[in-house]
Coordinates of C-alpha atoms and ligand atoms in Angstrom, one line a residue:
X20 CA 27.4 -120.6 -58.5
X21 CA 29.4 -120.9 -55.4
X22 CA 29.3 -118.1 -52.8
X23 CA 32.6 -116.4 -52.8
X24 CA 33.7 -113.9 -50.3
X25 CA 36.7 -111.7 -50.2
X26 CA 38.5 -114.3 -48.0
X27 CA 38.0 -117.3 -50.4
X28 CA 41.3 -118.8 -51.4
X29 CA 42.6 -121.8 -53.3
X30 CA 44.5 -124.3 -51.3
X31 CA 47.9 -123.0 -50.8
X32 CA 51.2 -124.6 -49.9
X33 CA 53.1 -123.3 -46.9
X34 CA 55.3 -121.2 -49.2
X35 CA 52.2 -119.5 -50.6
X36 CA 52.0 -121.0 -54.1
X37 CA 48.6 -122.3 -55.2
X38 CA 48.0 -126.0 -55.6
X39 CA 45.4 -126.6 -58.3
X40 CA 45.7 -129.4 -60.9
X41 CA 47.1 -128.9 -64.4
X42 CA 49.2 -126.1 -66.0
X43 CA 46.2 -124.1 -67.2
X44 CA 44.5 -124.2 -63.8
X45 CA 47.8 -123.3 -62.2
X46 CA 48.2 -120.3 -64.5
X47 CA 44.6 -119.1 -63.7
X48 CA 45.2 -119.6 -60.0
X49 CA 48.5 -117.6 -60.1
X50 CA 46.8 -114.8 -62.1
X51 CA 44.1 -114.7 -59.4
X52 CA 46.7 -114.5 -56.7
X53 CA 48.4 -111.6 -58.3
X54 CA 45.2 -109.7 -59.0
X55 CA 44.0 -110.3 -55.4
X56 CA 47.2 -108.7 -54.0
X57 CA 46.7 -105.7 -56.3
X58 CA 43.0 -105.4 -55.3
X59 CA 44.1 -105.2 -51.6
X60 CA 46.8 -102.6 -52.2
X61 CA 46.8 -99.3 -54.2
X62 CA 50.0 -100.3 -56.0
X63 CA 52.8 -102.8 -55.7
X64 CA 56.1 -103.6 -57.3
X65 CA 56.7 -107.0 -58.9
X66 CA 59.1 -107.8 -56.0
X67 CA 56.3 -107.0 -53.4
X68 CA 54.0 -109.3 -55.3
X69 CA 56.5 -112.1 -55.4
X70 CA 57.1 -111.7 -51.7
X71 CA 53.4 -111.6 -50.8
X72 CA 52.4 -114.6 -53.0
X73 CA 55.4 -116.8 -52.6
X74 CA 55.7 -117.0 -56.4
X75 CA 59.1 -116.7 -58.2
X76 CA 60.0 -113.3 -59.5
X77 CA 60.3 -114.7 -63.0
X78 CA 56.8 -116.1 -62.8
X79 CA 55.4 -112.8 -61.5
X80 CA 57.1 -111.0 -64.4
X81 CA 55.5 -113.4 -66.9
X82 CA 52.1 -113.1 -65.3
X83 CA 52.5 -109.3 -65.2
X84 CA 53.4 -109.2 -68.9
X85 CA 50.1 -111.0 -69.7
X86 CA 48.0 -108.9 -67.3
X87 CA 49.5 -105.7 -68.9
X88 CA 48.9 -106.9 -72.4
X89 CA 45.3 -107.6 -71.4
X90 CA 45.0 -104.2 -69.8
X91 CA 44.0 -105.7 -66.4
X92 CA 46.8 -103.9 -64.7
X93 CA 48.8 -100.8 -65.5
X94 CA 52.2 -99.3 -64.7
X95 CA 51.8 -96.5 -62.2
X96 CA 55.4 -95.1 -62.1
X97 CA 58.5 -95.7 -60.1
X98 CA 58.7 -96.4 -56.4
X99 CA 61.9 -95.8 -54.4
X100 CA 62.5 -98.2 -51.5
X101 CA 64.4 -96.5 -48.7
X102 CA 66.7 -93.5 -49.0
X103 CA 69.1 -95.1 -51.4
X104 CA 67.0 -98.0 -52.6
X105 CA 66.8 -99.1 -56.2
X106 CA 63.8 -97.6 -58.1
X107 CA 61.1 -100.2 -58.8
X108 CA 58.3 -100.0 -61.2
X109 CA 54.9 -100.3 -59.5
X110 CA 51.7 -101.7 -61.0
X111 CA 48.0 -101.2 -60.0
X112 CA 44.7 -102.9 -60.9
X113 CA 43.3 -101.4 -64.1
X114 CA 40.7 -103.3 -66.2
X115 CA 38.9 -100.1 -67.4
X116 CA 37.2 -102.3 -70.1
X117 CA 35.9 -104.8 -67.6
X118 CA 32.6 -103.9 -65.9
X119 CA 31.0 -105.0 -62.6
X120 CA 27.4 -104.2 -62.2
X121 CA 25.9 -104.0 -58.7
X122 CA 22.1 -103.6 -58.2
X123 CA 19.7 -103.5 -55.3
X124 CA 16.0 -104.0 -55.4
X125 CA 14.1 -102.8 -52.3
X126 CA 10.6 -101.9 -51.3
X127 CA 10.5 -98.5 -53.0
X128 CA 13.5 -98.3 -55.2
X129 CA 16.0 -100.0 -57.5
X130 CA 19.7 -98.9 -57.1
X131 CA 22.5 -99.3 -59.6
X132 CA 26.3 -99.1 -59.0
X133 CA 28.5 -100.0 -61.9
X134 CA 32.3 -99.9 -61.7
X135 CA 35.3 -101.1 -63.7
X136 CA 37.7 -103.8 -62.3
X137 CA 39.6 -101.2 -60.3
X138 CA 36.4 -99.9 -58.6
X139 CA 36.1 -96.7 -60.6
X140 CA 32.4 -95.7 -60.7
X141 CA 30.9 -95.7 -64.2
X142 CA 27.2 -95.5 -63.4
X143 CA 25.3 -94.8 -60.3
X144 CA 21.5 -94.1 -60.0
X145 CA 18.4 -94.8 -58.0
X146 CA 15.0 -95.4 -59.6
X147 CA 11.9 -94.9 -57.6
X148 CA 9.8 -98.1 -57.9
X149 CA 6.9 -99.6 -56.0
X150 CA 8.2 -103.1 -55.7
X151 CA 5.9 -103.8 -52.8
X152 CA 2.8 -102.9 -54.8
X153 CA 3.9 -104.6 -58.1
X154 CA 3.8 -108.4 -58.5
X155 CA 7.2 -110.2 -58.7
X156 CA 6.8 -110.5 -62.5
X157 CA 6.5 -106.8 -63.1
X158 CA 9.3 -106.1 -60.6
X159 CA 11.7 -108.5 -62.3
X160 CA 10.8 -107.0 -65.7
X161 CA 11.6 -103.5 -64.4
X162 CA 14.8 -104.7 -62.8
X163 CA 15.8 -106.2 -66.2
X164 CA 15.1 -102.9 -67.9
X165 CA 17.1 -100.9 -65.4
X166 CA 19.9 -103.5 -65.8
X167 CA 19.9 -103.1 -69.6
X168 CA 20.1 -99.3 -69.3
X169 CA 23.0 -99.7 -66.9
X170 CA 24.8 -102.1 -69.2
X171 CA 24.4 -99.6 -72.1
X172 CA 25.7 -96.7 -69.9
X173 CA 28.7 -98.8 -68.9
X174 CA 29.4 -99.8 -72.5
X175 CA 29.3 -96.1 -73.5
X176 CA 31.9 -95.6 -70.8
X177 CA 34.1 -98.3 -72.4
X178 CA 33.4 -101.2 -70.1
X179 CA 31.6 -104.5 -70.9
X180 CA 30.0 -105.9 -67.7
X181 CA 31.5 -109.3 -66.8
X182 CA 28.9 -110.0 -64.1
X183 CA 25.8 -108.6 -62.3
X184 CA 25.0 -109.1 -58.6
X185 CA 21.6 -108.1 -57.2
X186 CA 21.0 -107.3 -53.5
X187 CA 17.6 -108.3 -52.2
X188 CA 16.1 -107.6 -48.7
X189 CA 15.4 -111.2 -47.7
X190 CA 16.6 -114.8 -47.4
X191 CA 18.6 -115.7 -50.5
X192 CA 19.9 -119.1 -51.6
X193 CA 23.0 -117.7 -53.2
X194 CA 24.1 -121.0 -54.8
X195 CA 20.9 -121.2 -56.9
X196 CA 20.2 -117.5 -57.1
X197 CA 16.8 -118.0 -55.6
X198 CA 15.1 -115.5 -53.3
X199 CA 13.6 -117.9 -50.7
X200 CA 11.6 -115.3 -48.8
X201 CA 11.5 -111.5 -49.0
X202 CA 8.6 -110.6 -46.7
X203 CA 8.5 -106.9 -47.6
X204 CA 8.4 -107.5 -51.3
X205 CA 5.9 -110.4 -51.0
X206 CA 8.4 -112.6 -52.8
X207 CA 8.6 -116.4 -52.1
X208 CA 10.9 -118.9 -53.9
X209 CA 11.6 -116.5 -56.7
X210 CA 14.3 -117.8 -59.1
X211 CA 15.6 -114.3 -59.6
X212 CA 19.0 -115.1 -61.2
X213 CA 17.4 -117.3 -63.9
X214 CA 14.6 -114.9 -64.6
X215 CA 16.9 -111.9 -64.9
X216 CA 19.4 -113.9 -67.1
X217 CA 16.6 -114.8 -69.5
X218 CA 15.4 -111.1 -69.7
X219 CA 19.0 -110.1 -70.4
X220 CA 19.3 -113.0 -72.9
X221 CA 21.8 -112.0 -75.6
X222 CA 23.9 -109.9 -73.2
X223 CA 25.0 -113.2 -71.7
X224 CA 26.2 -111.8 -68.4
X225 CA 26.2 -114.1 -65.3
X226 CA 23.8 -113.0 -62.6
X227 CA 24.2 -113.6 -58.9
X228 CA 21.8 -112.7 -56.0
X229 CA 22.6 -112.1 -52.4
X230 CA 21.2 -110.6 -49.3
X231 CA 21.3 -106.7 -49.2
X232 CA 22.6 -106.4 -45.6
X233 CA 25.4 -108.9 -46.3
X234 CA 26.5 -107.0 -49.4
X235 CA 26.3 -103.6 -47.6
X236 CA 28.3 -105.0 -44.7
X237 CA 31.0 -106.1 -47.2
X238 CA 30.9 -102.5 -48.7
X239 CA 31.3 -101.0 -45.2
X240 CA 34.2 -103.4 -44.3
X241 CA 35.9 -102.6 -47.6
X242 CA 35.3 -98.9 -48.1
X243 CA 33.0 -97.4 -45.5
X244 CA 33.3 -95.3 -42.3
X245 CA 34.4 -98.4 -40.3
X246 CA 36.6 -99.9 -43.1
X247 CA 38.9 -102.5 -41.8
X248 CA 37.1 -103.0 -38.5
X249 CA 37.2 -106.8 -38.2
X250 CA 34.2 -107.0 -35.9
X251 CA 31.3 -104.9 -37.0
X252 CA 27.5 -105.2 -37.5
X253 CA 25.8 -103.3 -40.4
X254 CA 22.1 -102.5 -40.2
X255 CA 20.0 -101.6 -43.2
X256 CA 17.6 -98.8 -42.5
X257 CA 14.8 -99.3 -45.0
X258 CA 11.2 -100.4 -44.5
X259 CA 12.7 -103.7 -43.5
X260 CA 15.8 -103.9 -41.3
X261 CA 18.5 -106.5 -42.0
X262 CA 21.8 -107.1 -40.5
X263 CA 25.2 -108.1 -42.0
X264 CA 27.7 -109.3 -39.5
X265 CA 31.5 -109.2 -40.0
X266 CA 33.2 -111.3 -37.3
X267 CA 36.9 -111.7 -37.2
X268 CA 37.1 -110.0 -40.7
X269 CA 34.7 -112.5 -42.3
X270 CA 31.1 -112.3 -43.3
X271 CA 29.0 -114.5 -41.0
X272 CA 26.6 -116.5 -43.1
X273 CA 25.4 -119.4 -41.0
X274 CA 24.6 -123.0 -42.1
X275 CA 22.2 -122.0 -45.0
X276 CA 23.3 -118.4 -45.5
X277 CA 20.3 -117.1 -43.6
X278 CA 22.0 -115.4 -40.7
X279 CA 21.5 -111.7 -40.0
X280 CA 17.7 -111.6 -40.0
X281 CA 17.9 -109.3 -37.1
X282 CA 14.8 -107.3 -38.2
X283 CA 12.7 -110.2 -37.1
X284 CA 14.0 -110.5 -33.5
X285 CA 10.8 -110.3 -31.4
X286 CA 11.2 -107.3 -29.2
X287 CA 7.5 -106.7 -28.2
X288 CA 5.1 -109.7 -27.9
X289 CA 2.2 -107.2 -27.8
X290 CA 3.4 -105.2 -30.8
X291 CA 2.2 -104.9 -34.4
X292 CA 2.2 -107.5 -37.1
X293 CA 5.3 -107.7 -39.2
X294 CA 5.6 -108.3 -43.0
X295 CA 6.8 -111.7 -42.1
X296 CA 3.5 -112.5 -40.3
X297 CA 4.9 -112.6 -36.8
X298 CA 4.1 -110.1 -34.0
X299 CA 6.4 -107.5 -32.5
X300 CA 9.5 -107.9 -34.8
X301 CA 12.2 -105.3 -34.3
X302 CA 11.6 -103.8 -37.7
X303 CA 8.0 -103.0 -36.8
X304 CA 9.6 -100.6 -34.2
X305 CA 12.5 -99.1 -36.2
X306 CA 11.8 -99.7 -39.9
X307 CA 11.1 -96.6 -42.1
X308 CA 7.4 -97.5 -42.2
X309 CA 7.2 -97.3 -38.4
X310 CA 8.9 -93.9 -38.3
X311 CA 6.7 -92.5 -41.1
X312 CA 3.6 -93.8 -39.3
X313 CA 4.6 -92.1 -36.1
X314 CA 6.1 -88.9 -37.6
X315 CA 3.7 -88.2 -40.4
X316 CA 0.8 -90.7 -40.3
X317 CA -1.0 -88.9 -43.2
X318 CA 1.8 -90.2 -45.5
X319 CA 2.1 -93.7 -44.0
X320 CA 3.1 -96.7 -46.2
X321 CA 0.3 -98.8 -47.6
X322 CA -2.4 -96.1 -47.7
X323 CA -4.6 -96.7 -50.7
X324 CA -4.3 -94.3 -53.6
X325 CA -1.0 -92.8 -52.4
X326 CA 1.9 -92.4 -54.9
X327 CA 5.1 -93.9 -53.6
X328 CA 7.6 -91.1 -53.0
X329 CA 11.3 -91.6 -53.1
X330 CA 12.5 -92.8 -49.7
X331 CA 15.1 -90.1 -49.7
X332 CA 12.3 -87.5 -50.1
X333 CA 10.3 -88.9 -47.2
X334 CA 13.4 -88.9 -45.0
X335 CA 14.3 -85.3 -46.1
X336 CA 10.8 -84.2 -45.1
X337 CA 11.2 -85.7 -41.7
X338 CA 14.7 -84.2 -41.4
X339 CA 13.2 -80.7 -42.2
X340 CA 10.6 -81.2 -39.5
X341 CA 13.1 -82.2 -36.9
X342 CA 15.4 -79.3 -37.8
X343 CA 12.4 -76.9 -37.2
X344 CA 11.6 -78.6 -33.9
X345 CA 8.4 -80.4 -34.9
X346 CA 7.2 -81.9 -31.6
X347 CA 5.5 -85.0 -33.1
X348 CA 8.5 -85.8 -35.2
X349 CA 10.9 -85.3 -32.2
X350 CA 8.9 -87.8 -30.2
X351 CA 8.7 -90.3 -33.0
X352 CA 12.5 -90.2 -33.6
X353 CA 13.2 -90.5 -29.9
X354 CA 11.1 -93.6 -29.7
X355 CA 12.7 -95.2 -32.8
X356 CA 16.1 -94.3 -31.4
X357 CA 15.4 -96.1 -28.1
X358 CA 14.2 -99.2 -29.9
X359 CA 17.3 -99.0 -32.1
X360 CA 19.5 -99.0 -29.0
X361 CA 17.5 -101.9 -27.5
X362 CA 17.9 -104.1 -30.5
X363 CA 21.6 -103.0 -30.9
X364 CA 22.3 -104.1 -27.4
X365 CA 21.1 -107.7 -28.3
X366 CA 23.5 -107.7 -31.2
X367 CA 26.3 -106.3 -29.1
X368 CA 25.7 -109.0 -26.4
X369 CA 25.8 -111.7 -29.1
X370 CA 28.7 -110.5 -31.4
X371 CA 30.8 -108.1 -29.3
X372 CA 31.3 -105.7 -32.3
X373 CA 33.4 -102.6 -32.1
X374 CA 30.9 -100.7 -34.2
X375 CA 27.3 -101.0 -35.3
X376 CA 27.2 -99.2 -38.6
X377 CA 23.7 -97.9 -39.4
X378 CA 22.7 -97.4 -43.1
X379 CA 19.8 -96.2 -45.1
X380 CA 17.5 -93.8 -43.4
X381 CA 19.1 -94.4 -40.0
X382 CA 22.3 -92.7 -41.4
X383 CA 20.3 -89.8 -42.8
X384 CA 18.7 -89.1 -39.4
X385 CA 21.7 -90.1 -37.3
X386 CA 22.1 -86.8 -35.5
X387 CA 18.6 -87.2 -34.0
X388 CA 18.5 -91.0 -33.6
X389 CA 22.0 -91.7 -32.2
X390 CA 21.9 -90.0 -28.8
X391 CA 18.8 -92.1 -27.8
X392 CA 20.2 -95.2 -29.4
X393 CA 23.6 -94.9 -27.8
X394 CA 22.1 -94.3 -24.3
X395 CA 20.1 -97.5 -24.5
X396 CA 23.1 -99.4 -25.8
X397 CA 25.2 -98.3 -22.9
X398 CA 22.5 -99.2 -20.5
X399 CA 21.7 -102.6 -21.8
X400 CA 25.0 -104.1 -23.0
X401 CA 26.3 -106.4 -20.2
X402 CA 29.9 -105.8 -21.1
X403 CA 29.6 -102.0 -21.3
X404 CA 31.7 -99.9 -20.5
X405 CA 34.5 -102.5 -20.7
X406 CA 33.7 -103.4 -24.3
X407 CA 33.4 -100.3 -26.4
X408 CA 30.8 -100.4 -29.0
X409 CA 29.4 -97.4 -30.8
X410 CA 26.7 -96.7 -33.3
X411 CA 28.2 -95.0 -36.3
X412 CA 26.4 -93.6 -39.3
X413 CA 27.3 -95.0 -42.7
X414 CA 28.5 -92.6 -45.3
X415 CA 27.5 -94.9 -48.2
X416 CA 23.8 -94.1 -47.7
X417 CA 21.1 -95.9 -49.8
X418 CA 23.9 -97.1 -52.2
X419 CA 25.7 -99.4 -49.8
X420 CA 24.2 -102.7 -50.9
X421 CA 24.6 -102.0 -54.7
X422 CA 28.2 -100.9 -54.0
X423 CA 28.8 -104.1 -52.1
X424 CA 27.2 -106.0 -55.0
X425 CA 29.6 -104.5 -57.5
X426 CA 32.6 -105.3 -55.3
X427 CA 31.3 -108.9 -55.1
X428 CA 31.3 -109.1 -58.9
X429 CA 34.9 -107.7 -58.9
X430 CA 35.9 -110.4 -56.3
X431 CA 34.4 -113.1 -58.5
X432 CA 36.3 -111.9 -61.5
X433 CA 39.5 -111.8 -59.5
X434 CA 38.9 -115.3 -58.1
X435 CA 38.5 -116.6 -61.6
X436 CA 40.0 -114.2 -64.2
X437 CA 39.8 -116.9 -66.9
X438 CA 36.2 -115.9 -67.4
X439 CA 37.2 -112.6 -68.8
X440 CA 40.5 -113.7 -70.4
X441 CA 39.8 -116.9 -72.4
X442 CA 40.3 -118.0 -75.1
X443 CA 44.0 -117.9 -74.5
X444 CA 46.0 -119.3 -77.4
X445 CA 49.1 -119.5 -75.3
X446 CA 51.5 -122.2 -74.2
X447 CA 51.0 -123.2 -70.6
X448 CA 54.2 -121.5 -69.5
X449 CA 53.4 -120.8 -65.9
Ligands
ZN21 ZN1 9.1 -110.1 -38.8

């Protein structure tokens, strides 16, 4: 399975028309072009689509007739162009019967975000699960169970999932669907896509796997607080800390897809050992486990015999303590905030982002963390104050990665709509 981002395109002629071989491939490519335009706009007229894609109006009308028949688009009324312009019928992405299931498995939870083709949310939940303490076999079985329940819920809502994408906090070989290394889950060379596919068996839904921060960064760029900001860094705020980097409007993946491992920047050579085995990684200073250890050591991660609470509950406990002025917690959050700013300054020096969007628990505690983090950032970024870069709290919360995973599935469907449309007993008329 090739990695496909929002930007992926077929080769296009200067006029905009696609250049694949054969009439069937041409029709698929043109359907994809039209769907992509509709994904990026709320609604468009046929004339708008013809103009944007470079396709003939008659071709667009033919394609639209097929998409309407297959309920992948819907008529949304009449648009008037200009004061005396002719009324034009507009269409929008529909596909209420086509499901896209996004999932995330992290240290202490599994999250689910299922939508239809237009992005309408059909199922959303978070299941507390001790992934760290379970072996990979049990964790994958549990993930499979949660996936089956989500598929059932989506079917009850009228949508059949056409794809599943799973976000994982670690290095992922997206082509093979293998988790190369997820230090905080103790996973190593785990063929997650194959294993999950075989658990789901008869459902026969294609499974993809990707890095959690990359998927969350896509969600932020598409629909978050800094949506449309072409240069942004997203930071996950879980037990592990990962980064997703959008540069010039594109996700930066690197040669092997392993970029963004910012949690393992060494910031303190005399610090603690990290889940990755190295010493003094940034996440040992700013990860949720570090904050819990400093703010409420009696509930620290990894203590024997302790039940694993929902991460949201842990964070809510800390927020309550901070709101009541608990001195130990104030000191803990100030320290984490300063380390957050220090690491953020390295990222700002490297990537010159306009915004560093902080997710997970960072966002929940933003009002206490950000003053400290922003101070450090201003102090340590070489280009400050000329280059404006601000920390901003994500509004997508713990659901960012699963939301990004669902939109990646939608993007895959739009890139190759044949997968949900064939068999097509039609003459190759386009
Ligand atoms: Zn590390």
